[in-house]
Coordinates of C-alpha atoms and ligand atoms in Angstrom, one line a residue:
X1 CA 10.3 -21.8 -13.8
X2 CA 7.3 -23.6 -11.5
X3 CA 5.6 -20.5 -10.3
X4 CA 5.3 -19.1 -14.0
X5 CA 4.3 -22.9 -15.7
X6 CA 1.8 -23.4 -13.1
X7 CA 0.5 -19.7 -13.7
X8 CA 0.9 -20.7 -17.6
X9 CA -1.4 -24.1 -17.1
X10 CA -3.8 -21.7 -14.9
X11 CA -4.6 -19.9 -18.1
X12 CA -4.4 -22.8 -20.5
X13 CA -7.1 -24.8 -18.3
X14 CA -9.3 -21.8 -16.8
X15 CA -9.1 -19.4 -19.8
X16 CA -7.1 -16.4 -17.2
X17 CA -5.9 -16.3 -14.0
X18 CA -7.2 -14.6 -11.0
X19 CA -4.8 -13.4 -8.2
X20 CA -5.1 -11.5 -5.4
X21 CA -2.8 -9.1 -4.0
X22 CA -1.8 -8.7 -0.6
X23 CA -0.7 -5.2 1.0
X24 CA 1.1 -7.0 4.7
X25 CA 0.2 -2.8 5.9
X26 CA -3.7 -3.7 5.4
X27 CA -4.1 -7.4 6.6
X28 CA -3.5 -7.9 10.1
X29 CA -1.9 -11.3 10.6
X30 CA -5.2 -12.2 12.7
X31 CA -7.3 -12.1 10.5
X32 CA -4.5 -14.0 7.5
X33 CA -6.1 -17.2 7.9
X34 CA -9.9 -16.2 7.3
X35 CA -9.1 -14.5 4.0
X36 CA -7.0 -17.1 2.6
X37 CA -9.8 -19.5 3.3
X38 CA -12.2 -17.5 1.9
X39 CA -10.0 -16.8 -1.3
X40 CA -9.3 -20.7 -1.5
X41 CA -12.8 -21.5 -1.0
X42 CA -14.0 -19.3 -3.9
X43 CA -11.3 -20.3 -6.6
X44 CA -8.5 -17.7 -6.4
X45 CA -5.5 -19.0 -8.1
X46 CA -2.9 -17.1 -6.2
X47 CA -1.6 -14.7 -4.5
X48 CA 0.8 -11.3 -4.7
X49 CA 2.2 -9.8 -1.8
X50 CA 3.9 -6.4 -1.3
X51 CA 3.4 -2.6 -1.6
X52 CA 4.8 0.6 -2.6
X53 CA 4.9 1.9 0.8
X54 CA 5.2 -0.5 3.6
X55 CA 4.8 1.0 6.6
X56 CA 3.6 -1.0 9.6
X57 CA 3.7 -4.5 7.4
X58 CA 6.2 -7.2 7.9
X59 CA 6.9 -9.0 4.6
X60 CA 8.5 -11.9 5.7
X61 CA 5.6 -12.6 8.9
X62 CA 3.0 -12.0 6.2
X63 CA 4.0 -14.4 3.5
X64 CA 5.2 -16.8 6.2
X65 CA 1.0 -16.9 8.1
X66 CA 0.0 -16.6 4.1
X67 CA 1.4 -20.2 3.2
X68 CA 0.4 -21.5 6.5
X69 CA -3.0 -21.8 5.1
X70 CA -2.2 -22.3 1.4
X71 CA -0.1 -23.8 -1.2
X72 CA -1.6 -21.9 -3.6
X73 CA 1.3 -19.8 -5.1
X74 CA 2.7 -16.9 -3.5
X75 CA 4.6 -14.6 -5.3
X76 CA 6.9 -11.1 -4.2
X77 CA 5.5 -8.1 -6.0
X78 CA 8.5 -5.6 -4.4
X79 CA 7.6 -2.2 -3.9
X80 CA 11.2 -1.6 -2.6
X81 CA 14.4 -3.8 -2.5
X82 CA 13.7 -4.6 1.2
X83 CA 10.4 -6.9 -0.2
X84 CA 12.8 -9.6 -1.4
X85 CA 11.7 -13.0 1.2
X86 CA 13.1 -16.3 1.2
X87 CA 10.0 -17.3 2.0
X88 CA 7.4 -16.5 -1.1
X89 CA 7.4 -18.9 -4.1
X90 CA 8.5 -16.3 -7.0
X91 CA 8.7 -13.1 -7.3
X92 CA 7.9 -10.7 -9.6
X93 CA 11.0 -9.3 -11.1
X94 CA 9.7 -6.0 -12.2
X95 CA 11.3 -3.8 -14.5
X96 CA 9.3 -0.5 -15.0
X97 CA 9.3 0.1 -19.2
X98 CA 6.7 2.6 -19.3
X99 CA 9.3 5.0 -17.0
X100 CA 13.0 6.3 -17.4
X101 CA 14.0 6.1 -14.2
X102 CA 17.1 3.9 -14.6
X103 CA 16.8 3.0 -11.1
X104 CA 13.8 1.1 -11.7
X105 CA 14.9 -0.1 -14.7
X106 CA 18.4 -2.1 -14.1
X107 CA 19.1 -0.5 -10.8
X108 CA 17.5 -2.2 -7.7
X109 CA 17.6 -5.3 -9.7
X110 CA 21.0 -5.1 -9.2
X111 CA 21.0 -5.0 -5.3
X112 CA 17.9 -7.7 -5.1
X113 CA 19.6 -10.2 -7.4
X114 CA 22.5 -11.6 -5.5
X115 CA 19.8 -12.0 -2.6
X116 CA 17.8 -14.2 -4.9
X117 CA 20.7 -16.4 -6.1
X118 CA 21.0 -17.1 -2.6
X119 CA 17.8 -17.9 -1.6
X120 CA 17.1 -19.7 -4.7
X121 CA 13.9 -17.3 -5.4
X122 CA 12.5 -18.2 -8.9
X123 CA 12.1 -14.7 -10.5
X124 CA 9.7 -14.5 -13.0
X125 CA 10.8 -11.2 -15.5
X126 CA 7.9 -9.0 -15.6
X127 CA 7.6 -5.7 -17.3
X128 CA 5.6 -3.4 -15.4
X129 CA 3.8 -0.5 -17.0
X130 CA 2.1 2.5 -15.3
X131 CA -1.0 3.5 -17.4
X132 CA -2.8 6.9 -16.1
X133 CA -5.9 6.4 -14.5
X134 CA -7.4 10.2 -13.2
X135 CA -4.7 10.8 -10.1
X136 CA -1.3 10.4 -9.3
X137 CA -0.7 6.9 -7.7
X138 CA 1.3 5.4 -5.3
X139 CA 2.9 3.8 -7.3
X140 CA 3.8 6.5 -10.0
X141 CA 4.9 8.9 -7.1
X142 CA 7.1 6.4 -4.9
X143 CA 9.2 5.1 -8.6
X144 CA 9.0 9.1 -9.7
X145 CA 8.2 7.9 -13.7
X146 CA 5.4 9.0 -15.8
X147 CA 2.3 6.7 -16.6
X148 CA 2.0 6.0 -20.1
X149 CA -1.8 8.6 -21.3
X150 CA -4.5 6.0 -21.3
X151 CA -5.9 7.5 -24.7
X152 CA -2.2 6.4 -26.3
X153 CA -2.9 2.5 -26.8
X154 CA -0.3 2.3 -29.5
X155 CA 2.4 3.7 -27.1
X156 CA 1.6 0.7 -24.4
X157 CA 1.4 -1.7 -27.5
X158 CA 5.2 -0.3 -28.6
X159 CA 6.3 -0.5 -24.8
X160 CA 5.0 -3.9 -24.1
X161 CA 6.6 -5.3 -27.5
X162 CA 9.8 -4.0 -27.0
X163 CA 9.6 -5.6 -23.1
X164 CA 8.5 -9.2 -24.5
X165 CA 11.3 -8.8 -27.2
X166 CA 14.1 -7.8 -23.7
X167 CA 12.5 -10.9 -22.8
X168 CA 10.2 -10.3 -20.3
X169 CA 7.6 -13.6 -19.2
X170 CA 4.6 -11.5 -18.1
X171 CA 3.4 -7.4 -18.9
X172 CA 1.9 -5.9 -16.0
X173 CA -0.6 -2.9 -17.3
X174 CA -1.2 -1.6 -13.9
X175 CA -3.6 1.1 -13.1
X176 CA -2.3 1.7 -9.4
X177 CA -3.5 0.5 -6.2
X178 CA -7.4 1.9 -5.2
X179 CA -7.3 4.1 -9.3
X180 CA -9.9 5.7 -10.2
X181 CA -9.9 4.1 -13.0
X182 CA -8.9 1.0 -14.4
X183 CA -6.9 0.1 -17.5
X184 CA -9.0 1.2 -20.3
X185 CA -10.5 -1.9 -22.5
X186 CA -9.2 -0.8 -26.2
X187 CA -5.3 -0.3 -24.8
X188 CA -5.9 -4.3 -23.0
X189 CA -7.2 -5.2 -26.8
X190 CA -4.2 -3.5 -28.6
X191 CA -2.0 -4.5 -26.6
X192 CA -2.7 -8.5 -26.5
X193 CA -3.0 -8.7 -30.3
X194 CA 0.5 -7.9 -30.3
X195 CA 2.4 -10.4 -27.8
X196 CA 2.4 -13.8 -27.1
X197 CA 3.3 -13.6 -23.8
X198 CA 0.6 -12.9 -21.3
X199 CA -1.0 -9.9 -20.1
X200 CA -1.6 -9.0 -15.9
X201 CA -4.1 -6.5 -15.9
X202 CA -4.4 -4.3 -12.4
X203 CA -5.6 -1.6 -10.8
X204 CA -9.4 0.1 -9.8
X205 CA -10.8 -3.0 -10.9
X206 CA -14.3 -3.1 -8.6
X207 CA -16.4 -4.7 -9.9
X208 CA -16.7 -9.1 -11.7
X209 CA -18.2 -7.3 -15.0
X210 CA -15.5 -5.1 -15.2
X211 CA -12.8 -8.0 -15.0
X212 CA -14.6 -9.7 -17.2
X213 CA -13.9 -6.8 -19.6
X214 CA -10.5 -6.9 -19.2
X215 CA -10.6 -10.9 -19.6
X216 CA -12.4 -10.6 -22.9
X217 CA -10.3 -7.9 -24.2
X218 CA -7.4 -9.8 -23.8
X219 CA -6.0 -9.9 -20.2
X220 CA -4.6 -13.2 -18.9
X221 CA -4.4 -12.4 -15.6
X222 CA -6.3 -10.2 -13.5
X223 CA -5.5 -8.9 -10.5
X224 CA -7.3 -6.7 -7.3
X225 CA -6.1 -5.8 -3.7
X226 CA -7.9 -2.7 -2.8
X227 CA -11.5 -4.0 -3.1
X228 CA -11.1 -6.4 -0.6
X229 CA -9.6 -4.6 2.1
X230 CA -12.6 -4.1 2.9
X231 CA -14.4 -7.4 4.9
X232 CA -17.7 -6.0 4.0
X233 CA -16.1 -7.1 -0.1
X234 CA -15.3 -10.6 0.4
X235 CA -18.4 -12.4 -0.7
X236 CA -17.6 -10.8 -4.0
X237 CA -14.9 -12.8 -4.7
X238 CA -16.2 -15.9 -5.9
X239 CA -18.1 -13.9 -8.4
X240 CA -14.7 -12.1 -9.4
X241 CA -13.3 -15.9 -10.3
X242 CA -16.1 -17.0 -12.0
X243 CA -16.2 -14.0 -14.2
X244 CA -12.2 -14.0 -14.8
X245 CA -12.4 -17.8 -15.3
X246 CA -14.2 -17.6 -18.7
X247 CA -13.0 -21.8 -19.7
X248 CA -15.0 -22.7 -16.6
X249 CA -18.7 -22.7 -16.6
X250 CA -20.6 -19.2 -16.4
X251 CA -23.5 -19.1 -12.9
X252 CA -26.7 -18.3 -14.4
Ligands
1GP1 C1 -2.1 -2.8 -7.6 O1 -2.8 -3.9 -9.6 C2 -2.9 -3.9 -8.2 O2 -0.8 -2.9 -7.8 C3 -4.2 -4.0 -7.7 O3 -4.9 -2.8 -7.7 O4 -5.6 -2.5 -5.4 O5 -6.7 -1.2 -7.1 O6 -7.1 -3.6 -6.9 P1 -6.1 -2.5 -6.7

């Protein structure tokens, strides 16, 4: 229980949480150290690490240069049963509620949980919901379920309930990686009035106002991995933590 108490204080002293997530198929290893510096250096409070689709990627050689340069926390988010590392500090244990695809459900979690027991990977029960954001994601395609319409609010608030009452630590409202657009603002406000546990809001998210949104709708933790694939990005993303960090003071 670390990784998700240390997340827990993140949110208690800074007001949310702002992680970044890491696809090992868009950051060359060279260039590993110079983001993690920059992310350090501009308040990130963590990272995620993993994909849908991994093609080119290592996993384990990612998260392994990651914490070279960091002991911020660094946590699986498995796209696949192959994206489970001895390496990482948690991982995300995913259960996809907004789908029926049982696989996704109770299935893989099946195959990647004796490998945890071994490796003594914390596993932090997350319940991951796809919400529809204007095209078919990678995500939605590669785990074959349905997003949940982004003009039915009170369908993600039933969803997320019923995953906080299967005991689930986190709810993941995920737009999908590089979505056109992000999880609407009202569904975030429903939502959060009706859980206690917190809220990971992801997905299209481009710009500090719009997290900011999210924040003050409700989301405890925001998260973004598209936007700064791009190098030409990265000076944004002290401005993303400021925003997201709403305890901390505001620049002017
Ligand atoms: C995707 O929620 C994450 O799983 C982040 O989304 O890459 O669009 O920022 P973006």
């Amino acid at each position: 229980m670390k990784i998700l108490k240390n997340i827990e204080k993140t949110i208690s002293d800074k007001g949310a949480a702002y992680f970044i997530l890491i696809d090992p198929d868009k950051l060359p290893l060279e260039r590993t150290k110079t983001f993690i510096e920059y992310c350090e250096n501009a308040g990130v409070d963590g990272f995620l690490i993993g994909g849908s689709l991994m093609i080119h990627g290592n996993l384990d050689e990612s998260i392994i240069e990651v914490k070279k340069y960091t002991n911020l926390p660094v946590i699986i988010f498995p796209g696949s049963i192959n994206q489970v590392s001895k390496n990482a500090d948690a991982i995300l244990f995913i259960s996809l509620i907004s789908g029926r695809n049982a696989e996704h459900l109770i299935g893989k979690h099946v195959q990647a949980a004796p490998l945890m027991k071994k490796y003594g990977l914390e596993s932090i029960p997350t319940g991951y919901m796809l919400i529809e954001s204007g095209q078919t994601t990678t995500a939605e395609y590669i785990s074959e379920s349905k997003p949940i319409p982004r003009n039915k609010p009170e369908i993600a608030a039933a969803t997320a309930l019923a995953g906080e009452y299967l005991g689930m630590k986190l709810i993941y409202l995920e737009g999908g990686s590089g979505a056109q657009k992000s999880v609407p603002t009202e569904m975030i406000k429903l939502v959060t009035s009706q859980l206690s546990i917190p809220v990971i809001v992801g997905g299209g998210i481009k710009t500090p106002m719009e997290a900011r949104e999210k924040v003050d709708a409700g989301a405890e933790i925001i998260v973004t991995g598209n936007f700064f694939e791009y190098e030409k990005n990265w000076s944004l993303i002290k401005d993303f933590a400021d925003s997201i960090h709403k305890n901390q003071p505001q620049k002017v």
